[in-house]
Short mmCIF file of C-alpha atoms and ligand atoms in Angstrom, two decimals:
data_model
loop_
_atom_site.label_atom_id
_atom_site.label_comp_id
_atom_site.label_asym_id
_atom_site.label_seq_id
_atom_site.Cartn_x
_atom_site.Cartn_y
_atom_site.Cartn_z
CA UNK A 233 40.07 -167.19 74.80
CA UNK A 234 37.47 -165.41 78.24
CA UNK A 235 34.56 -166.83 79.83
CA UNK A 236 31.84 -166.49 78.91
CA UNK A 237 29.25 -165.02 81.41
CA UNK A 238 27.95 -169.16 82.94
CA UNK A 239 24.33 -166.75 84.05
CA UNK A 240 22.34 -168.57 81.56
CA UNK A 241 18.56 -167.49 80.73
CA UNK A 242 16.48 -170.27 82.11
CA UNK A 243 13.51 -171.83 80.74
CA UNK A 244 10.80 -172.49 81.86
CA UNK A 245 7.49 -174.60 79.98
CA UNK A 246 3.81 -175.81 81.05
CA UNK A 247 3.68 -178.91 80.33
CA UNK A 248 -0.11 -179.28 79.14
CA UNK A 249 -2.29 -180.98 81.29
CA UNK A 250 -3.05 -184.75 80.48
CA UNK A 251 -4.41 -188.25 82.20
CA UNK A 252 -4.47 -191.58 80.11
CA UNK A 253 -6.08 -194.17 80.88
CA UNK A 254 -8.66 -197.37 78.84
CA UNK A 255 -8.21 -196.69 75.27
CA UNK A 256 -8.20 -193.86 75.10
CA UNK A 257 -5.83 -190.30 75.65
CA UNK A 258 -7.50 -187.44 77.08
CA UNK A 259 -5.89 -183.83 75.79
CA UNK A 260 -6.22 -181.01 77.69
CA UNK A 261 -3.46 -178.78 76.08
CA UNK A 262 -3.50 -174.89 77.07
CA UNK A 263 -1.28 -172.62 75.88
CA UNK A 264 1.87 -171.89 78.43
CA UNK A 265 1.69 -169.32 80.81
CA UNK A 266 4.21 -166.18 79.33
CA UNK A 267 3.31 -167.43 75.08
CA UNK A 268 3.10 -164.93 73.25
CA UNK A 269 -0.48 -165.00 72.30
CA UNK A 270 -0.95 -163.33 74.58
CA UNK A 271 -3.00 -163.60 77.84
CA UNK A 272 -6.32 -165.55 76.86
CA UNK A 273 -6.94 -169.44 77.38
CA UNK A 274 -8.82 -170.78 74.75
CA UNK A 275 -8.80 -175.19 76.59
CA UNK A 276 -8.74 -178.47 74.06
CA UNK A 277 -10.36 -181.01 75.03
CA UNK A 278 -10.50 -184.43 72.69
CA UNK A 279 -10.31 -188.37 73.17
CA UNK A 280 -7.09 -188.95 71.52
CA UNK A 281 -7.13 -192.37 70.03
CA UNK A 282 -4.33 -194.69 71.73
CA UNK A 283 -3.43 -195.72 67.91
CA UNK A 284 0.07 -197.48 67.67
CA UNK A 285 2.80 -199.63 71.40
CA UNK A 286 5.96 -199.17 70.09
CA UNK A 287 9.21 -199.74 72.11
CA UNK A 288 10.74 -196.35 71.24
CA UNK A 289 9.32 -193.83 69.68
CA UNK A 290 11.67 -191.90 67.50
CA UNK A 291 10.23 -187.73 67.21
CA UNK A 292 11.47 -186.02 63.80
CA UNK A 293 13.99 -187.63 60.59
CA UNK A 294 16.65 -185.68 60.71
CA UNK A 295 20.14 -186.75 60.52
CA UNK A 296 20.21 -187.59 64.21
CA UNK A 297 15.94 -189.33 64.47
CA UNK A 298 17.05 -191.37 61.94
CA UNK A 299 20.34 -192.62 63.22
CA UNK A 300 18.04 -193.29 66.70
CA UNK A 301 15.20 -194.43 64.89
CA UNK A 302 17.52 -197.15 62.62
CA UNK A 303 20.11 -198.27 66.18
CA UNK A 304 17.47 -198.60 68.45
CA UNK A 305 14.72 -200.23 65.53
CA UNK A 306 18.17 -202.82 64.63
CA UNK A 307 18.81 -203.70 68.36
CA UNK A 308 15.24 -205.11 68.65
CA UNK A 309 13.28 -202.47 69.51
CA UNK A 310 10.14 -202.21 68.04
CA UNK A 311 10.62 -198.70 66.35
CA UNK A 312 8.17 -196.04 65.97
CA UNK A 313 9.52 -192.70 63.36
CA UNK A 314 7.70 -189.47 63.56
CA UNK A 315 7.89 -187.10 60.99
CA UNK A 316 6.75 -183.50 60.68
CA UNK A 317 7.21 -183.37 56.77
CA UNK A 318 6.03 -186.05 53.66
CA UNK A 319 9.89 -186.48 53.70
CA UNK A 320 13.08 -188.23 55.97
CA UNK A 321 16.29 -185.53 56.17
CA UNK A 322 15.63 -182.80 58.00
CA UNK A 323 18.26 -180.49 56.97
CA UNK A 324 19.19 -182.88 54.60
CA UNK A 325 16.74 -182.90 53.40
CA UNK A 326 14.76 -179.97 53.75
CA UNK A 327 16.69 -176.99 53.35
CA UNK A 328 17.66 -177.09 50.27
CA UNK A 329 21.23 -177.95 50.74
CA UNK A 330 23.06 -180.98 49.53
CA UNK A 331 27.06 -181.41 50.92
CA UNK A 332 25.48 -182.23 54.24
CA UNK A 333 27.62 -186.08 53.90
CA UNK A 334 30.68 -186.90 56.94
CA UNK A 335 31.64 -190.13 56.21
CA UNK A 336 34.99 -190.12 55.25
CA UNK A 337 35.51 -189.17 59.02
CA UNK A 338 33.42 -191.16 61.21
CA UNK A 339 32.59 -195.15 61.11
CA UNK A 340 28.41 -196.12 61.55
CA UNK A 341 25.77 -194.63 59.94
CA UNK A 342 28.00 -191.73 58.63
CA UNK A 343 29.96 -194.09 56.44
CA UNK A 344 27.49 -195.50 55.85
CA UNK A 345 24.95 -193.45 53.79
CA UNK A 346 27.58 -191.93 52.50
CA UNK A 347 28.98 -194.92 50.50
CA UNK A 348 24.87 -196.41 50.00
CA UNK A 349 24.56 -192.79 48.63
CA UNK A 350 25.82 -191.49 45.23
CA UNK A 351 28.05 -188.96 46.29
CA UNK A 352 30.34 -186.89 44.33
CA UNK A 353 33.18 -184.67 44.72
CA UNK A 354 32.67 -181.34 43.91
CA UNK A 355 35.44 -179.23 44.26
CA UNK A 356 35.79 -181.06 47.97
CA UNK A 357 32.64 -181.31 48.45
CA UNK A 358 31.07 -183.93 49.40
CA UNK A 359 27.32 -183.81 47.01
CA UNK A 360 24.43 -185.78 46.34
CA UNK A 361 20.91 -185.71 45.73
CA UNK A 362 18.73 -184.54 47.70
CA UNK A 363 15.84 -186.60 46.42
CA UNK A 364 18.68 -189.39 46.76
CA UNK A 365 18.90 -189.14 49.92
CA UNK A 366 15.25 -189.05 50.40
CA UNK A 367 14.96 -192.71 48.54
CA UNK A 368 17.44 -193.67 50.23
CA UNK A 369 16.34 -193.67 53.93
CA UNK A 370 12.97 -194.75 52.70
CA UNK A 371 14.27 -197.81 52.29
CA UNK A 372 17.65 -198.60 55.18
CA UNK A 373 14.00 -198.12 57.27
CA UNK A 374 11.90 -200.07 55.33
CA UNK A 375 14.79 -202.75 55.72
CA UNK A 376 15.43 -202.79 59.69
CA UNK A 377 11.68 -202.23 60.33
CA UNK A 378 11.27 -199.10 61.54
CA UNK A 379 7.47 -198.17 61.32
CA UNK A 380 7.63 -194.02 59.55
CA UNK A 381 4.69 -191.54 59.85
CA UNK A 382 4.73 -188.70 57.86
CA UNK A 383 2.61 -185.45 57.86
CA UNK A 384 2.68 -186.08 62.05
CA UNK A 385 3.86 -183.55 64.01
CA UNK A 386 4.48 -184.58 67.39
CA UNK A 387 2.45 -182.62 69.82
CA UNK A 388 2.68 -183.89 73.67
CA UNK A 389 2.44 -185.76 75.67
CA UNK A 390 0.59 -187.47 78.31
CA UNK A 391 3.53 -187.39 81.47
CA UNK A 392 3.05 -188.89 85.03
CA UNK A 393 5.52 -188.00 87.29
CA UNK A 394 9.22 -188.67 86.44
CA UNK A 395 8.04 -190.73 83.16
CA UNK A 396 6.48 -190.29 79.73
CA UNK A 397 3.60 -192.35 78.69
CA UNK A 398 3.79 -191.09 74.78
CA UNK A 399 2.02 -189.11 72.89
CA UNK A 400 0.11 -187.21 70.66
CA UNK A 401 0.52 -186.09 67.09
CA UNK A 402 -2.23 -184.07 65.35
CA UNK A 403 -1.95 -184.98 62.09
CA UNK A 404 -4.93 -185.43 58.81
CA UNK A 405 -5.77 -188.12 60.66
CA UNK A 406 -6.96 -185.96 64.04
CA UNK A 407 -5.16 -186.09 67.51
CA UNK A 408 -3.98 -189.26 68.15
CA UNK A 409 -1.63 -191.04 71.29
CA UNK A 410 1.47 -193.61 70.26
CA UNK A 411 2.71 -195.18 73.27
CA UNK A 412 6.05 -195.79 73.94
CA UNK A 413 8.05 -197.17 76.78
CA UNK A 414 10.70 -194.65 75.39
CA UNK A 415 10.94 -191.79 72.91
CA UNK A 416 13.66 -190.11 71.77
CA UNK A 417 13.53 -186.11 70.74
CA UNK A 418 15.29 -185.30 68.49
CA UNK A 419 12.73 -182.36 66.41
CA UNK A 420 16.36 -180.48 66.61
CA UNK A 421 13.50 -178.38 68.05
CA UNK A 422 13.46 -179.90 71.62
CA UNK A 423 9.42 -179.73 71.04
CA UNK A 424 8.72 -183.18 72.85
CA UNK A 425 10.95 -182.14 75.94
CA UNK A 426 9.15 -178.73 75.76
CA UNK A 427 6.00 -180.48 76.22
CA UNK A 428 6.71 -182.41 79.24
CA UNK A 429 7.50 -178.90 80.91
CA UNK A 430 11.77 -179.98 81.28
CA UNK A 431 13.84 -177.08 81.48
CA UNK A 432 15.57 -175.09 78.89
CA UNK A 433 17.49 -172.96 77.19
CA UNK A 434 17.83 -170.57 74.43
CA UNK A 435 20.18 -168.37 73.25
CA UNK A 436 22.96 -166.40 73.94
CA UNK A 437 22.90 -166.21 77.51
CA UNK A 438 22.57 -162.21 78.10
CA UNK A 439 20.62 -161.96 76.12
CA UNK A 440 18.80 -164.89 74.77
CA UNK A 441 19.08 -164.51 71.01
CA UNK A 442 20.53 -167.14 68.54
CA UNK A 443 21.99 -168.04 64.95
CA UNK A 444 20.21 -166.29 61.55
CA UNK A 445 18.48 -168.63 59.94
CA UNK A 446 17.89 -169.43 56.42
CA UNK A 447 16.53 -170.16 53.31
CA UNK A 448 18.37 -171.71 50.66
CA UNK A 449 17.50 -170.91 46.47
CA UNK A 450 18.32 -173.03 43.44
CA UNK A 451 18.63 -172.10 40.44
CA UNK A 452 20.15 -173.09 36.52
CA UNK A 453 20.66 -171.83 32.98
CA UNK A 454 23.95 -170.51 35.00
CA UNK A 455 26.87 -170.86 32.77
CA UNK A 456 29.40 -169.77 35.00
CA UNK A 457 31.90 -171.45 37.62
CA UNK A 458 31.51 -172.38 40.96
CA UNK A 459 32.26 -168.74 42.81
CA UNK A 460 31.52 -167.63 46.74
CA UNK A 461 31.41 -163.93 48.15
CA UNK A 462 32.71 -160.80 46.77
CA UNK A 463 33.03 -160.84 44.12
CA UNK A 464 28.64 -162.54 43.65
CA UNK A 465 28.38 -159.31 46.23
CA UNK A 466 29.94 -156.64 43.48
CA UNK A 467 26.88 -157.51 41.01
CA UNK A 468 24.57 -158.12 42.51
CA UNK A 469 25.35 -154.25 44.07
CA UNK A 470 25.50 -153.22 40.31
CA UNK A 471 22.01 -154.06 40.71
CA UNK A 472 20.87 -152.73 43.54
CA UNK A 473 20.08 -155.23 46.32
CA UNK A 474 22.58 -155.80 49.32
CA UNK A 475 22.28 -159.56 50.29
CA UNK A 476 21.48 -160.27 54.08
CA UNK A 477 24.56 -163.08 53.43
CA UNK A 478 27.51 -161.80 52.38
CA UNK A 479 29.98 -164.42 51.55
CA UNK A 480 26.82 -165.05 48.58
CA UNK A 481 27.77 -169.28 47.82
CA UNK A 482 27.41 -171.09 44.71
CA UNK A 483 27.46 -174.35 45.31
CA UNK A 484 27.15 -176.82 42.72
CA UNK A 485 24.94 -179.68 41.77
CA UNK A 486 26.16 -182.91 40.27
CA UNK A 487 24.46 -184.55 37.62
CA UNK A 488 22.49 -181.30 36.34
CA UNK A 489 24.63 -178.66 34.84
CA UNK A 490 23.36 -174.84 34.88
CA UNK A 491 22.20 -176.09 38.10
CA UNK A 492 23.30 -174.07 41.74
CA UNK A 493 22.53 -173.72 45.35
CA UNK A 494 22.34 -170.16 46.34
CA UNK A 495 23.37 -168.94 49.77
CA UNK A 496 22.27 -165.69 49.40
CA UNK A 497 20.26 -165.26 52.53
CA UNK A 498 20.85 -164.63 56.73
CA UNK A 499 17.33 -163.72 59.67
CA UNK A 500 18.26 -162.71 62.56
CA UNK A 501 16.68 -162.02 65.58
CA UNK A 502 13.90 -164.96 64.46
CA UNK A 503 13.01 -167.76 67.30
CA UNK A 504 13.13 -170.76 65.60
CA UNK A 505 10.40 -172.38 67.82
CA UNK A 506 8.26 -168.91 66.82
CA UNK A 507 5.16 -169.92 64.01
CA UNK A 508 5.16 -166.27 63.67
CA UNK A 509 8.68 -165.51 63.03
CA UNK A 510 9.47 -168.82 60.68
CA UNK A 511 6.13 -167.79 58.67
CA UNK A 512 7.85 -164.02 58.46
CA UNK A 513 11.70 -164.97 57.65
CA UNK A 514 10.36 -167.88 55.14
CA UNK A 515 7.81 -164.68 53.44
CA UNK A 516 11.60 -162.40 53.30
CA UNK A 517 14.08 -165.55 52.26
CA UNK A 518 11.53 -165.90 48.59
CA UNK A 519 11.68 -161.68 48.33
CA UNK A 520 15.10 -161.74 48.78
CA UNK A 521 16.61 -165.16 46.35
CA UNK A 522 14.03 -163.45 43.86
CA UNK A 523 16.27 -159.52 44.42
CA UNK A 524 19.55 -161.83 43.83
CA UNK A 525 18.33 -164.28 40.92
CA UNK A 526 16.96 -160.59 39.48
CA UNK A 527 20.39 -159.24 40.25
CA UNK A 528 22.61 -161.80 38.74
CA UNK A 529 20.20 -162.44 35.17
CA UNK A 530 20.14 -157.97 34.54
CA UNK A 531 23.69 -157.52 35.66
CA UNK A 532 25.96 -160.21 35.89
CA UNK A 533 26.91 -160.42 32.05
CA UNK A 534 27.10 -163.50 29.96
CA UNK A 535 27.24 -166.73 32.22
CA UNK A 536 24.16 -165.30 34.13
CA UNK A 537 21.65 -163.43 31.27
CA UNK A 538 19.42 -167.34 31.37
CA UNK A 539 19.33 -167.36 35.36
CA UNK A 540 15.71 -168.69 36.52
CA UNK A 541 14.30 -169.64 39.92
CA UNK A 542 14.46 -173.41 40.61
CA UNK A 543 12.57 -173.60 44.18
CA UNK A 544 13.39 -171.87 47.46
CA UNK A 545 13.95 -174.54 50.00
CA UNK A 546 11.99 -176.65 51.09
CA UNK A 547 12.33 -175.26 54.02
CA UNK A 548 13.77 -172.64 55.81
CA UNK A 549 16.94 -174.22 58.26
CA UNK A 550 16.96 -173.13 61.32
CA UNK A 551 20.39 -173.33 63.37
CA UNK A 552 19.21 -173.30 67.20
CA UNK A 553 17.05 -173.16 69.15
CA UNK A 554 16.34 -174.77 72.73
CA UNK A 555 19.21 -176.75 74.19
CA UNK A 556 17.32 -179.35 76.41
CA UNK A 557 18.43 -179.96 80.24
CA UNK A 558 20.20 -183.11 80.37
CA UNK A 559 21.71 -185.21 82.56
CA UNK A 560 25.05 -183.10 81.73
CA UNK A 561 25.07 -179.76 80.45
CA UNK A 562 28.02 -179.54 78.04
CA UNK A 563 30.28 -176.72 78.60
CA UNK A 564 32.60 -174.89 76.41
CA UNK A 565 35.29 -175.64 79.60
CA UNK A 566 34.26 -179.67 78.80
CA UNK A 567 35.56 -178.19 74.59
CA UNK A 568 38.69 -176.40 75.58
CA UNK A 569 39.84 -179.05 78.13
CA UNK A 570 39.02 -181.89 75.59
CA UNK A 571 36.89 -183.28 78.63
CA UNK A 572 36.73 -187.04 77.82
CA UNK A 573 33.86 -189.47 79.77
CA UNK A 574 32.85 -192.82 80.45
CA UNK A 575 30.25 -193.18 78.68
CA UNK A 576 31.30 -190.95 76.47
CA UNK A 577 29.62 -191.88 73.09
CA UNK A 578 31.46 -190.10 70.12
CA UNK A 579 34.68 -187.72 70.10
CA UNK A 580 33.60 -184.51 68.48
CA UNK A 581 36.59 -182.51 66.83
CA UNK A 582 34.45 -180.02 65.44
CA UNK A 583 35.21 -176.30 66.26
CA UNK A 584 32.83 -174.23 67.77
CA UNK A 585 30.97 -173.13 64.30
CA UNK A 586 28.00 -170.46 64.84
CA UNK A 587 27.19 -168.63 62.64
CA UNK A 588 27.15 -164.25 63.59
CA UNK A 589 24.20 -163.95 66.49
CA UNK A 590 23.99 -159.74 64.67
CA UNK A 591 23.49 -158.81 61.80
CA UNK A 592 26.02 -158.33 59.77
CA UNK A 593 25.18 -154.04 58.97
CA UNK A 594 24.50 -152.55 62.40
CA UNK A 595 27.48 -153.86 65.07
CA UNK A 596 27.82 -156.62 66.87
CA UNK A 597 27.57 -156.17 71.27
CA UNK A 598 31.28 -155.52 71.98
CA UNK A 599 32.54 -157.80 75.42
CA UNK A 600 31.36 -161.63 73.53
CA UNK A 601 32.62 -164.05 76.29
CA UNK A 602 34.18 -165.78 73.03
CA UNK A 603 35.58 -166.28 70.28
CA UNK A 604 32.27 -168.08 68.20
CA UNK A 605 35.01 -170.43 65.60
CA UNK A 606 37.17 -170.93 69.17
CA UNK A 607 39.29 -174.76 68.33
CA UNK A 608 38.77 -177.26 70.19
CA UNK A 609 40.60 -179.76 71.96
CA UNK A 610 38.87 -183.19 70.91
CA UNK A 611 36.50 -183.90 73.60
CA UNK A 612 33.43 -185.62 74.30
CA UNK A 613 29.64 -186.60 74.73
CA UNK A 614 28.82 -188.15 77.38
CA UNK A 615 25.15 -190.04 77.18
CA UNK A 616 24.49 -187.96 79.71
CA UNK A 617 23.58 -184.99 77.79
CA UNK A 618 21.37 -187.05 75.81
CA UNK A 619 19.18 -187.66 78.40
CA UNK A 620 16.40 -185.00 79.58
CA UNK A 621 17.13 -184.12 83.37
CA UNK A 622 13.58 -183.82 84.16
CA UNK A 623 12.36 -186.96 82.52
CA UNK A 624 14.13 -190.73 83.10
CA UNK A 625 12.69 -191.96 79.77
CA UNK A 626 13.03 -189.12 78.14
CA UNK A 627 16.05 -189.38 75.83
CA UNK A 628 17.33 -186.71 73.04
CA UNK A 629 18.69 -186.25 69.50
CA UNK A 630 20.65 -183.71 67.75
CA UNK A 631 21.18 -180.45 68.59
CA UNK A 632 19.03 -180.23 71.66
CA UNK A 633 21.30 -182.46 73.74
CA UNK A 634 22.07 -180.20 76.77
CA UNK A 635 25.21 -177.92 75.86
CA UNK A 636 25.74 -174.21 76.80
CA UNK A 637 25.85 -172.49 73.57
CA UNK A 638 29.07 -173.01 72.12
CA UNK A 639 29.42 -176.83 73.01
CA UNK A 640 26.06 -176.66 70.37
CA UNK A 641 27.66 -174.43 67.15
CA UNK A 642 29.63 -177.75 67.40
CA UNK A 643 27.77 -180.83 68.05
CA UNK A 644 25.61 -178.95 65.37
CA UNK A 645 27.38 -180.41 62.38
CA UNK A 646 26.17 -183.43 60.71
CA UNK A 647 28.16 -185.76 61.14
CA UNK A 648 27.64 -185.44 65.48
CA UNK A 649 24.15 -185.41 65.02
CA UNK A 650 24.17 -188.60 63.71
CA UNK A 651 26.41 -190.07 66.62
CA UNK A 652 24.47 -188.98 68.97
CA UNK A 653 21.13 -190.71 66.61
CA UNK A 654 23.21 -194.21 67.26
CA UNK A 655 23.30 -193.96 70.35
CA UNK A 656 19.62 -192.73 71.92
CA UNK A 657 18.04 -195.50 70.46
CA UNK A 658 20.60 -198.03 71.43
CA UNK A 659 20.33 -196.78 74.76
CA UNK A 660 17.24 -196.33 73.96
CA UNK A 661 16.71 -200.34 73.13
CA UNK A 662 18.79 -201.30 75.47
CA UNK A 663 16.79 -199.44 78.22
CA UNK A 664 13.83 -201.84 77.08
CA UNK A 665 15.33 -204.87 76.82
CA UNK A 666 16.58 -204.39 80.22
CA UNK A 667 12.92 -203.22 81.55
CA UNK A 668 14.92 -199.99 82.88
CA UNK A 669 14.85 -196.10 81.87
CA UNK A 670 17.61 -195.47 80.12
CA UNK A 671 18.55 -193.31 83.63
CA UNK A 672 19.59 -196.37 85.43
CA UNK A 673 21.45 -197.68 82.63
CA UNK A 674 25.58 -198.03 82.87
CA UNK A 675 26.75 -195.97 80.54
CA UNK A 676 29.79 -198.14 79.50
CA UNK A 677 28.32 -200.85 78.83
CA UNK A 678 26.65 -198.57 75.99
CA UNK A 679 30.30 -197.54 74.56
CA UNK A 680 31.11 -200.55 75.09
CA UNK A 681 27.69 -202.32 72.45
CA UNK A 682 27.35 -198.31 70.36
CA UNK A 683 31.67 -198.86 68.83
CA UNK A 684 30.75 -202.97 68.41
CA UNK A 685 28.12 -201.86 66.57
CA UNK A 686 29.39 -198.87 64.47
CA UNK A 687 32.69 -200.58 63.24
CA UNK A 688 30.79 -203.73 62.60
C1 FAD B 990 20.61 -173.46 56.92
C2 FAD B 990 22.12 -174.82 57.51
C3 FAD B 990 22.94 -174.69 56.20
C4 FAD B 990 24.09 -176.20 57.58
N1 FAD B 990 25.29 -176.02 57.17
C5 FAD B 990 25.60 -177.43 57.98
C6 FAD B 990 27.13 -177.53 56.71
O1 FAD B 990 27.43 -177.16 55.81
N2 FAD B 990 26.97 -178.74 57.64
C7 FAD B 990 27.57 -179.06 58.21
O2 FAD B 990 27.34 -180.76 58.97
N3 FAD B 990 25.85 -178.79 59.07
C8 FAD B 990 24.90 -177.43 58.84
N4 FAD B 990 23.81 -177.56 59.06
C9 FAD B 990 23.44 -177.76 61.20
C10 FAD B 990 22.79 -179.91 60.22
O3 FAD B 990 22.20 -179.41 59.56
C11 FAD B 990 22.01 -179.35 60.81
O4 FAD B 990 22.36 -178.99 62.88
C12 FAD B 990 21.24 -180.86 61.73
O5 FAD B 990 20.58 -180.70 60.66
C13 FAD B 990 20.80 -181.28 63.12
O6 FAD B 990 20.18 -182.20 63.00
P1 FAD B 990 19.16 -182.94 64.06
O7 FAD B 990 18.20 -184.19 63.78
O8 FAD B 990 18.93 -182.92 65.37
O9 FAD B 990 17.60 -182.01 63.46
P2 FAD B 990 17.10 -181.21 61.87
O10 FAD B 990 17.74 -182.18 61.21
O11 FAD B 990 16.01 -180.24 61.71
O12 FAD B 990 15.79 -183.05 61.50
C14 FAD B 990 14.64 -182.22 62.77
C15 FAD B 990 13.51 -183.42 61.90
O13 FAD B 990 12.55 -182.97 62.63
C16 FAD B 990 10.79 -182.83 62.68
N5 FAD B 990 10.82 -182.09 63.43
C17 FAD B 990 10.73 -181.08 63.53
N6 FAD B 990 9.25 -180.98 64.38
C18 FAD B 990 9.07 -181.81 65.24
C19 FAD B 990 7.63 -182.77 65.50
N7 FAD B 990 7.34 -182.16 66.69
N8 FAD B 990 7.56 -183.26 64.96
C20 FAD B 990 7.63 -184.21 64.63
N9 FAD B 990 8.86 -183.82 63.41
C21 FAD B 990 9.11 -182.65 63.86
C22 FAD B 990 11.96 -181.72 61.40
O14 FAD B 990 10.90 -181.67 60.51
C23 FAD B 990 12.68 -182.45 61.03
O15 FAD B 990 12.76 -183.16 59.78
C24 FAD B 990 23.30 -176.97 58.85
C25 FAD B 990 22.19 -175.85 59.19
C26 FAD B 990 21.69 -175.20 59.07
C27 FAD B 990 19.62 -174.94 59.19
#
């Protein structure tokens, strides 16, 4: 394997200028320098009521955020979980793909969820029903006494020096403020850390491109067997359609004869932190899925003649955006040598699973730094990769922790991000318990208690 270019492009965001005091917090937000919106600014001034005071505030209710909230609450912290969508689960529930459960290889929450959820073995995959997952997560949060607030986007922070005091939210209730001793950014995109002015990287070192995004479709009325790749592409080509994701795949749904999840799209050059790119990709995705369904119905023969589109999404799936700078930055060298750490909170065995960044129908740049699918020696993620380098009481969990693109390609898998959430949640609660910031926690003590929680 050749050595990646280590001169990574580093991006710095401007934090909103925010003051704190009394019963309400004044937010002064604006576009950050260099934003796609252009050069002109409007300033938003509003007093945000402080609606909650908690020990640990988790922003983002995907696999890592759910794990963080549960481990923080189970460790005794008053915990709140904010989620932008009307349900928890992130990619587990929001993208329309339902085989992302990794309970057999891990203990802790991965195993707990696996064994509490009706999971069906279909073609070597553990498949669950998305509604089952949503309801299970609701139940688990209620059991652990996590305050869940849905329909709520975390938009900015109040920061003073090296500390954040809490998070501004935007929702139907307006702009509000939630005060917290420790904030965990589990938004996938590192929205909170970016708003706090933390340093981050995004995309490949040499051109900033990220992995493609995918919109799934759910179809009904199919009479054939699960299928993948060439045979499906041939049908589509007979209908004059060239799918943007050539290894087209159908994932069966347990207990729902004829219902399949269709993976047939991938969009390149999309920045998952740019709402205009996301809007374009959603609309294009729906168009492409409709084209696929039409082509299958008209040219697929007997098995396909009654198929219909049940739904798309709910939302497009984003694989890669910001990687926030932490106290330790995991690199492909760590994966190559099987790095271990005395604050290692998770052992990762997954190889780097990087979806091709370049459109398969166009020629890829030559001399890519390393093979996107290279094998790793089992390596550990240190707790320090979950603690923001620039803010002492801000942690990250999930795919936005500190690492290079190769490390992200490996630890982004669902089972692994749950492990980062468990560690962030417990560490945040321990810091609150001891009246210190997570950055001052002794890593080995966190690891010991984490092991007990996961196996207890
Ligand atoms: C299309 C696709 C297919 C995949 N396939 C696999 C697979 O087969 N196997 C596998 O192991 N992994 C797979 N992955 C990877 C894995 O699912 C993700 O890496 C993982 O879900 C990341 O977890 P997370 O908690 O960091 O982020 P997410 O799952 O993205 O969750 C983030 C949550 O935060 C919420 N949020 C975001 N911003 C805000 C905000 N500002 N305020 C409040 N809430 C916010 C989002 O709505 C979301 O619920 C796939 C990913 C995608 C996109």
